[in-house]
Short mmCIF file of N, CA and C in Angstrom, two decimals:
data_model
loop_
_atom_site.label_atom_id
_atom_site.label_comp_id
_atom_site.label_asym_id
_atom_site.label_seq_id
_atom_site.Cartn_x
_atom_site.Cartn_y
_atom_site.Cartn_z
N UNK A 1 99.32 112.00 94.69
CA UNK A 1 98.08 111.43 94.23
C UNK A 1 98.40 110.21 93.39
N UNK A 2 97.66 109.14 93.57
CA UNK A 2 97.85 107.92 92.80
C UNK A 2 97.35 108.10 91.39
N UNK A 3 97.76 107.21 90.50
CA UNK A 3 97.34 107.31 89.13
C UNK A 3 95.85 107.07 88.97
N UNK A 4 95.24 106.41 89.95
CA UNK A 4 93.80 106.19 89.87
C UNK A 4 93.02 107.35 90.47
N UNK A 5 93.70 108.43 90.81
CA UNK A 5 93.05 109.65 91.25
C UNK A 5 92.91 109.81 92.76
N UNK A 6 93.28 108.81 93.54
CA UNK A 6 93.16 108.91 94.98
C UNK A 6 94.50 109.31 95.58
N UNK A 7 94.50 110.27 96.51
CA UNK A 7 95.77 110.68 97.13
C UNK A 7 96.44 109.51 97.84
N UNK A 8 97.73 109.37 97.58
CA UNK A 8 98.52 108.38 98.29
C UNK A 8 98.21 106.93 97.98
N UNK A 9 97.54 106.66 96.88
CA UNK A 9 97.20 105.28 96.56
C UNK A 9 97.92 104.81 95.31
N UNK A 10 98.26 103.52 95.26
CA UNK A 10 98.91 103.00 94.05
C UNK A 10 97.91 102.93 92.92
N UNK A 11 98.40 102.79 91.67
CA UNK A 11 97.50 102.68 90.54
C UNK A 11 96.71 101.39 90.62
N UNK A 12 95.59 101.35 89.93
CA UNK A 12 94.78 100.14 89.94
C UNK A 12 95.56 99.01 89.28
N UNK A 13 95.20 97.81 89.59
CA UNK A 13 95.90 96.64 89.08
C UNK A 13 95.24 96.10 87.83
N UNK A 14 94.42 96.89 87.15
CA UNK A 14 93.76 96.43 85.94
C UNK A 14 94.78 96.14 84.86
N UNK A 15 94.51 95.10 84.10
CA UNK A 15 95.36 94.75 82.97
C UNK A 15 94.97 95.60 81.78
N UNK A 16 95.84 95.63 80.80
CA UNK A 16 95.53 96.35 79.57
C UNK A 16 96.36 97.61 79.44
N UNK A 17 96.29 98.23 78.27
CA UNK A 17 97.14 99.36 77.97
C UNK A 17 96.40 100.70 77.97
N UNK A 18 95.08 100.70 78.12
CA UNK A 18 94.36 101.96 78.03
C UNK A 18 94.81 102.95 79.09
N UNK A 19 95.03 102.50 80.31
CA UNK A 19 95.46 103.39 81.38
C UNK A 19 96.79 104.05 81.07
N UNK A 20 97.70 103.31 80.45
CA UNK A 20 99.00 103.87 80.13
C UNK A 20 98.85 105.01 79.13
N UNK A 21 97.97 104.84 78.16
CA UNK A 21 97.78 105.91 77.18
C UNK A 21 97.13 107.12 77.83
N UNK A 22 96.21 106.90 78.73
CA UNK A 22 95.55 108.02 79.40
C UNK A 22 96.55 108.81 80.23
N UNK A 23 97.47 108.12 80.88
CA UNK A 23 98.46 108.79 81.71
C UNK A 23 99.35 109.68 80.88
N UNK A 24 99.70 109.26 79.66
CA UNK A 24 100.63 110.02 78.84
C UNK A 24 99.97 111.13 78.06
N UNK A 25 98.67 111.13 77.90
CA UNK A 25 98.05 112.18 77.10
C UNK A 25 98.27 113.52 77.78
N UNK A 26 98.90 114.41 77.06
CA UNK A 26 99.22 115.72 77.61
C UNK A 26 100.41 115.69 78.56
N UNK A 27 101.08 114.56 78.67
CA UNK A 27 102.20 114.43 79.59
C UNK A 27 103.50 114.89 78.98
N UNK A 28 104.61 114.31 79.45
CA UNK A 28 105.94 114.77 79.07
C UNK A 28 106.17 114.65 77.57
N UNK A 29 105.53 113.67 76.92
CA UNK A 29 105.78 113.49 75.51
C UNK A 29 105.20 114.61 74.68
N UNK A 30 104.17 115.30 75.18
CA UNK A 30 103.53 116.33 74.40
C UNK A 30 103.87 117.75 74.82
N UNK A 31 104.80 117.95 75.75
CA UNK A 31 105.08 119.29 76.27
C UNK A 31 106.02 120.04 75.33
N UNK A 32 105.59 121.20 74.87
CA UNK A 32 106.42 122.07 74.04
C UNK A 32 106.33 123.48 74.59
N UNK A 33 107.39 124.22 74.45
CA UNK A 33 107.38 125.62 74.89
C UNK A 33 106.54 126.44 73.92
N UNK A 34 105.98 127.52 74.43
CA UNK A 34 105.17 128.39 73.59
C UNK A 34 106.04 129.09 72.55
N UNK A 35 107.25 129.46 72.92
CA UNK A 35 108.11 130.19 72.00
C UNK A 35 109.21 129.30 71.47
N UNK A 36 109.32 129.21 70.15
CA UNK A 36 110.44 128.52 69.54
C UNK A 36 110.33 127.00 69.48
N UNK A 37 109.32 126.38 70.07
CA UNK A 37 109.17 124.94 70.01
C UNK A 37 110.17 124.16 70.84
N UNK A 38 111.01 124.82 71.65
CA UNK A 38 111.98 124.13 72.51
C UNK A 38 111.24 123.55 73.70
N UNK A 39 111.48 122.25 74.04
CA UNK A 39 110.81 121.66 75.19
C UNK A 39 111.10 122.46 76.46
N UNK A 40 110.08 122.67 77.26
CA UNK A 40 110.26 123.34 78.54
C UNK A 40 110.83 122.35 79.55
N UNK A 41 111.33 122.90 80.67
CA UNK A 41 111.88 122.05 81.71
C UNK A 41 110.85 121.10 82.28
N UNK A 42 111.21 119.85 82.42
CA UNK A 42 110.37 118.85 83.06
C UNK A 42 111.28 117.72 83.50
N UNK A 43 110.78 116.91 84.40
CA UNK A 43 111.54 115.77 84.89
C UNK A 43 110.68 114.53 84.74
N UNK A 44 111.20 113.55 84.03
CA UNK A 44 110.49 112.29 83.84
C UNK A 44 111.42 111.13 84.19
N UNK A 45 110.81 109.96 84.36
CA UNK A 45 111.57 108.75 84.65
C UNK A 45 110.92 107.56 83.97
N UNK A 46 111.64 106.48 83.90
CA UNK A 46 111.17 105.23 83.28
C UNK A 46 111.90 104.11 84.02
N UNK A 47 111.17 103.11 84.50
CA UNK A 47 111.79 102.03 85.25
C UNK A 47 111.59 100.72 84.50
N UNK A 48 112.71 100.02 84.27
CA UNK A 48 112.68 98.74 83.55
C UNK A 48 113.21 97.63 84.44
N UNK A 49 112.52 96.50 84.43
CA UNK A 49 112.90 95.30 85.16
C UNK A 49 113.82 94.49 84.25
N UNK A 50 115.11 94.49 84.54
CA UNK A 50 116.05 93.80 83.66
C UNK A 50 116.05 92.28 83.87
N UNK A 51 115.43 91.80 84.95
CA UNK A 51 115.32 90.35 85.16
C UNK A 51 114.31 89.74 84.20
N UNK A 52 113.27 90.51 83.86
CA UNK A 52 112.23 90.00 82.95
C UNK A 52 112.29 90.65 81.58
N UNK A 53 112.99 91.78 81.47
CA UNK A 53 113.02 92.52 80.22
C UNK A 53 111.75 93.33 79.98
N UNK A 54 110.96 93.54 81.04
CA UNK A 54 109.69 94.26 80.93
C UNK A 54 109.71 95.54 81.76
N UNK A 55 108.79 96.45 81.49
CA UNK A 55 108.68 97.64 82.34
C UNK A 55 108.33 97.25 83.77
N UNK A 56 108.76 98.05 84.72
CA UNK A 56 108.45 97.84 86.14
C UNK A 56 107.17 98.60 86.47
N UNK A 57 106.05 97.91 86.43
CA UNK A 57 104.74 98.52 86.68
C UNK A 57 104.44 98.56 88.18
N UNK A 58 103.72 99.60 88.60
CA UNK A 58 103.25 99.77 89.98
C UNK A 58 104.40 99.89 90.98
N UNK A 59 105.47 100.57 90.59
CA UNK A 59 106.58 100.83 91.49
C UNK A 59 106.42 102.25 92.04
N UNK A 60 106.44 102.39 93.36
CA UNK A 60 106.28 103.70 94.00
C UNK A 60 107.59 104.48 93.95
N UNK A 61 107.49 105.79 93.73
CA UNK A 61 108.66 106.65 93.75
C UNK A 61 108.29 108.03 94.26
N UNK A 62 109.31 108.71 94.78
CA UNK A 62 109.12 110.05 95.34
C UNK A 62 110.22 110.97 94.85
N UNK A 63 109.86 112.24 94.68
CA UNK A 63 110.85 113.26 94.34
C UNK A 63 110.94 114.24 95.50
N UNK A 64 112.18 114.57 95.88
CA UNK A 64 112.42 115.56 96.94
C UNK A 64 113.48 116.53 96.47
N UNK A 65 113.45 117.74 97.04
CA UNK A 65 114.45 118.76 96.74
C UNK A 65 115.18 119.11 98.02
N UNK A 66 116.49 119.28 97.92
CA UNK A 66 117.32 119.66 99.06
C UNK A 66 117.10 121.13 99.36
N UNK A 67 116.76 121.43 100.60
CA UNK A 67 116.52 122.80 101.04
C UNK A 67 117.75 123.31 101.77
N UNK A 68 118.22 124.46 101.37
CA UNK A 68 119.38 125.10 102.02
C UNK A 68 118.90 126.37 102.71
N UNK A 69 119.45 126.76 103.83
CA UNK A 69 120.43 126.03 104.63
C UNK A 69 119.74 124.93 105.45
N UNK A 70 120.55 124.08 106.01
CA UNK A 70 120.04 123.06 106.89
C UNK A 70 120.00 121.65 106.32
N UNK A 71 120.16 121.54 105.02
CA UNK A 71 120.22 120.23 104.36
C UNK A 71 119.01 119.35 104.68
N UNK A 72 117.82 119.91 104.56
CA UNK A 72 116.58 119.16 104.74
C UNK A 72 115.98 118.85 103.37
N UNK A 73 115.42 117.64 103.23
CA UNK A 73 114.75 117.27 101.98
C UNK A 73 113.28 117.60 102.08
N UNK A 74 112.72 118.25 101.04
CA UNK A 74 111.30 118.56 100.98
C UNK A 74 110.68 117.75 99.85
N UNK A 75 109.71 116.91 100.18
CA UNK A 75 109.06 116.07 99.17
C UNK A 75 108.20 116.93 98.26
N UNK A 76 108.36 116.73 96.95
CA UNK A 76 107.63 117.49 95.95
C UNK A 76 106.55 116.68 95.25
N UNK A 77 106.79 115.38 95.08
CA UNK A 77 105.85 114.56 94.33
C UNK A 77 105.98 113.10 94.72
N UNK A 78 104.87 112.38 94.57
CA UNK A 78 104.85 110.93 94.76
C UNK A 78 104.09 110.35 93.58
N UNK A 79 104.62 109.30 92.98
CA UNK A 79 103.99 108.68 91.82
C UNK A 79 104.14 107.16 91.90
N UNK A 80 103.37 106.48 91.05
CA UNK A 80 103.52 105.05 90.80
C UNK A 80 103.68 104.87 89.31
N UNK A 81 104.53 103.96 88.91
CA UNK A 81 104.70 103.72 87.48
C UNK A 81 103.48 103.00 86.92
N UNK A 82 103.21 103.26 85.64
CA UNK A 82 102.10 102.60 84.95
C UNK A 82 102.59 101.28 84.35
N UNK A 83 101.78 100.67 83.51
CA UNK A 83 102.13 99.38 82.90
C UNK A 83 103.33 99.47 81.98
N UNK A 84 103.69 100.69 81.56
CA UNK A 84 104.84 100.90 80.69
C UNK A 84 106.08 101.31 81.50
N UNK A 85 105.98 101.29 82.85
CA UNK A 85 107.11 101.67 83.70
C UNK A 85 107.33 103.17 83.77
N UNK A 86 106.33 103.95 83.35
CA UNK A 86 106.45 105.41 83.34
C UNK A 86 105.40 106.02 84.27
N UNK A 87 105.53 107.31 84.55
CA UNK A 87 104.54 108.02 85.36
C UNK A 87 104.40 109.44 84.83
N UNK A 88 103.43 110.16 85.36
CA UNK A 88 103.28 111.55 84.99
C UNK A 88 104.57 112.31 85.32
N UNK A 89 104.85 113.40 84.61
CA UNK A 89 106.08 114.15 84.92
C UNK A 89 106.16 114.52 86.39
N UNK A 90 107.36 114.42 86.93
CA UNK A 90 107.59 114.76 88.34
C UNK A 90 107.74 116.26 88.54
N UNK A 91 108.25 116.93 87.54
CA UNK A 91 108.34 118.40 87.54
C UNK A 91 107.77 118.88 86.21
N UNK A 92 106.52 119.29 86.21
CA UNK A 92 105.93 119.80 84.97
C UNK A 92 106.64 121.07 84.51
N UNK A 93 106.42 121.48 83.27
CA UNK A 93 107.07 122.69 82.74
C UNK A 93 106.86 123.88 83.67
N UNK A 94 107.93 124.63 83.86
CA UNK A 94 107.87 125.85 84.67
C UNK A 94 108.07 125.63 86.16
N UNK A 95 108.10 124.38 86.63
CA UNK A 95 108.25 124.13 88.07
C UNK A 95 109.67 123.78 88.48
N UNK A 96 110.53 123.48 87.53
CA UNK A 96 111.92 123.14 87.86
C UNK A 96 112.67 124.39 88.32
N UNK A 97 113.51 124.19 89.32
CA UNK A 97 114.39 125.26 89.80
C UNK A 97 115.78 124.66 89.94
N UNK A 98 116.79 125.49 89.79
CA UNK A 98 118.15 125.01 89.98
C UNK A 98 118.29 124.49 91.42
N UNK A 99 118.99 123.37 91.57
CA UNK A 99 119.18 122.81 92.90
C UNK A 99 119.47 121.33 92.86
N UNK A 100 119.51 120.73 94.04
CA UNK A 100 119.79 119.31 94.20
C UNK A 100 118.49 118.58 94.50
N UNK A 101 118.27 117.48 93.80
CA UNK A 101 117.04 116.70 93.91
C UNK A 101 117.38 115.23 94.18
N UNK A 102 116.35 114.51 94.65
CA UNK A 102 116.51 113.08 94.93
C UNK A 102 115.26 112.34 94.47
N UNK A 103 115.47 111.31 93.65
CA UNK A 103 114.40 110.39 93.30
C UNK A 103 114.59 109.13 94.15
N UNK A 104 113.56 108.74 94.88
CA UNK A 104 113.62 107.53 95.71
C UNK A 104 112.64 106.52 95.14
N UNK A 105 113.15 105.37 94.73
CA UNK A 105 112.36 104.29 94.15
C UNK A 105 112.21 103.19 95.20
N UNK A 106 110.98 102.78 95.48
CA UNK A 106 110.70 101.76 96.51
C UNK A 106 110.81 100.37 95.89
N UNK A 107 112.04 99.91 95.73
CA UNK A 107 112.29 98.66 95.01
C UNK A 107 111.91 97.41 95.80
N UNK A 108 112.08 97.41 97.12
CA UNK A 108 111.74 96.21 97.91
C UNK A 108 110.26 95.88 97.79
N UNK A 109 109.41 96.91 97.91
CA UNK A 109 107.96 96.68 97.78
C UNK A 109 107.63 96.12 96.40
N UNK A 110 108.28 96.65 95.37
CA UNK A 110 108.04 96.18 94.01
C UNK A 110 108.41 94.70 93.88
N UNK A 111 109.63 94.33 94.32
CA UNK A 111 110.06 92.94 94.18
C UNK A 111 109.21 92.00 95.04
N UNK A 112 108.85 92.44 96.24
CA UNK A 112 107.98 91.61 97.09
C UNK A 112 106.64 91.35 96.42
N UNK A 113 106.11 92.35 95.71
CA UNK A 113 104.82 92.16 95.01
C UNK A 113 104.92 91.12 93.91
N UNK A 114 106.16 90.86 93.44
CA UNK A 114 106.38 89.84 92.41
C UNK A 114 106.85 88.50 92.99
N UNK A 115 106.96 88.44 94.33
CA UNK A 115 107.37 87.20 94.98
C UNK A 115 108.87 87.03 95.14
N UNK A 116 109.64 88.10 95.03
CA UNK A 116 111.09 88.05 95.17
C UNK A 116 111.53 88.90 96.36
N UNK A 117 112.73 88.61 96.86
CA UNK A 117 113.33 89.52 97.83
C UNK A 117 114.33 90.39 97.07
N UNK A 118 114.69 91.52 97.68
CA UNK A 118 115.59 92.45 97.03
C UNK A 118 116.74 92.79 97.95
N UNK A 119 117.93 92.83 97.41
CA UNK A 119 119.10 93.23 98.17
C UNK A 119 119.02 94.71 98.55
N UNK A 120 118.42 95.51 97.68
CA UNK A 120 118.28 96.95 97.90
C UNK A 120 116.84 97.27 98.31
N UNK A 121 116.61 97.76 99.53
CA UNK A 121 115.24 98.08 99.95
C UNK A 121 114.67 99.28 99.18
N UNK A 122 115.54 100.16 98.72
CA UNK A 122 115.13 101.29 97.89
C UNK A 122 116.36 101.76 97.13
N UNK A 123 116.13 102.55 96.10
CA UNK A 123 117.21 103.16 95.33
C UNK A 123 117.00 104.67 95.38
N UNK A 124 118.03 105.40 95.76
CA UNK A 124 117.97 106.86 95.74
C UNK A 124 118.96 107.38 94.70
N UNK A 125 118.45 108.21 93.81
CA UNK A 125 119.28 108.83 92.78
C UNK A 125 119.28 110.33 93.08
N UNK A 126 120.45 110.85 93.45
CA UNK A 126 120.60 112.27 93.77
C UNK A 126 121.27 112.94 92.58
N UNK A 127 120.71 114.07 92.15
CA UNK A 127 121.20 114.75 90.96
C UNK A 127 121.01 116.26 91.11
N UNK A 128 121.67 117.01 90.25
CA UNK A 128 121.61 118.46 90.30
C UNK A 128 121.00 119.01 89.01
N UNK A 129 120.06 119.92 89.17
CA UNK A 129 119.52 120.65 88.03
C UNK A 129 120.25 121.99 87.98
N UNK A 130 120.97 122.22 86.89
CA UNK A 130 121.67 123.50 86.71
C UNK A 130 120.94 124.41 85.74
N UNK A 131 120.22 123.83 84.78
CA UNK A 131 119.46 124.60 83.80
C UNK A 131 118.00 124.20 83.88
N UNK A 132 117.17 124.93 84.62
CA UNK A 132 115.77 124.56 84.81
C UNK A 132 114.96 124.51 83.52
N UNK A 133 115.43 125.13 82.44
CA UNK A 133 114.70 125.11 81.18
C UNK A 133 114.94 123.81 80.40
N UNK A 134 115.90 123.02 80.82
CA UNK A 134 116.26 121.80 80.10
C UNK A 134 115.42 120.62 80.59
N UNK A 135 114.93 119.81 79.65
CA UNK A 135 114.17 118.61 80.00
C UNK A 135 115.14 117.56 80.54
N UNK A 136 114.75 116.91 81.64
CA UNK A 136 115.57 115.84 82.22
C UNK A 136 114.78 114.54 82.25
N UNK A 137 115.44 113.44 81.88
CA UNK A 137 114.83 112.11 81.94
C UNK A 137 115.83 111.21 82.65
N UNK A 138 115.39 110.54 83.72
CA UNK A 138 116.27 109.69 84.51
C UNK A 138 115.72 108.27 84.53
N UNK A 139 116.18 107.41 83.63
CA UNK A 139 115.75 106.01 83.63
C UNK A 139 116.43 105.23 84.75
N UNK A 140 115.76 104.17 85.20
CA UNK A 140 116.32 103.26 86.20
C UNK A 140 116.11 101.84 85.71
N UNK A 141 117.18 101.06 85.68
CA UNK A 141 117.13 99.64 85.31
C UNK A 141 117.36 98.86 86.60
N UNK A 142 116.44 97.93 86.91
CA UNK A 142 116.54 97.22 88.19
C UNK A 142 116.45 95.71 88.02
N UNK A 143 117.11 95.01 88.94
CA UNK A 143 116.94 93.58 89.16
C UNK A 143 116.99 93.41 90.68
N UNK A 144 116.70 92.23 91.21
CA UNK A 144 116.73 92.09 92.67
C UNK A 144 118.10 92.37 93.30
N UNK A 145 119.19 92.27 92.51
CA UNK A 145 120.52 92.42 93.08
C UNK A 145 121.37 93.49 92.40
N UNK A 146 120.75 94.34 91.58
CA UNK A 146 121.53 95.40 90.95
C UNK A 146 120.60 96.50 90.45
N UNK A 147 121.20 97.66 90.19
CA UNK A 147 120.47 98.74 89.54
C UNK A 147 121.47 99.61 88.78
N UNK A 148 120.96 100.28 87.77
CA UNK A 148 121.75 101.19 86.95
C UNK A 148 120.88 102.38 86.59
N UNK A 149 121.47 103.55 86.56
CA UNK A 149 120.75 104.74 86.13
C UNK A 149 121.68 105.58 85.28
N UNK A 150 121.10 106.47 84.53
CA UNK A 150 121.86 107.37 83.67
C UNK A 150 120.99 108.56 83.33
N UNK A 151 121.59 109.58 82.78
CA UNK A 151 120.83 110.73 82.31
C UNK A 151 120.37 110.42 80.89
N UNK A 152 119.07 110.33 80.73
CA UNK A 152 118.50 110.05 79.42
C UNK A 152 118.12 111.33 78.72
N UNK A 153 117.43 111.16 77.62
CA UNK A 153 116.99 112.34 76.85
C UNK A 153 115.49 112.31 76.66
#
């Protein structure tokens, strides 16, 4: 579902910060476990455009999980980043399971929307969740000719 509420649609192109605040209310920043105050498992991301030093807004991304046996990927979520380069959690509390996952960022479409070409048509980040109760944050830094990712907090 798109951030504007329509399935499979990108977020609206309206300027301003109100939409970003609405997206985060009750989102990953406010999630706490009922017992002990320890954050529950969730998966979030943040995309930054290192060519401009600004967040990468309206970038499409998908989360998939590797299904065994057979090594098939099953799509779990599709999102678009907001004006702050963030989106709703990809795995809300209680939905994470141990296994191998893949985040696919549609970088070519993003760069084309800004009038640039991209050496990388997409970026796939494959990672393993070993402790489903642990919060995971995977930032992505992009430019038309490079990308970097790391495990954030």
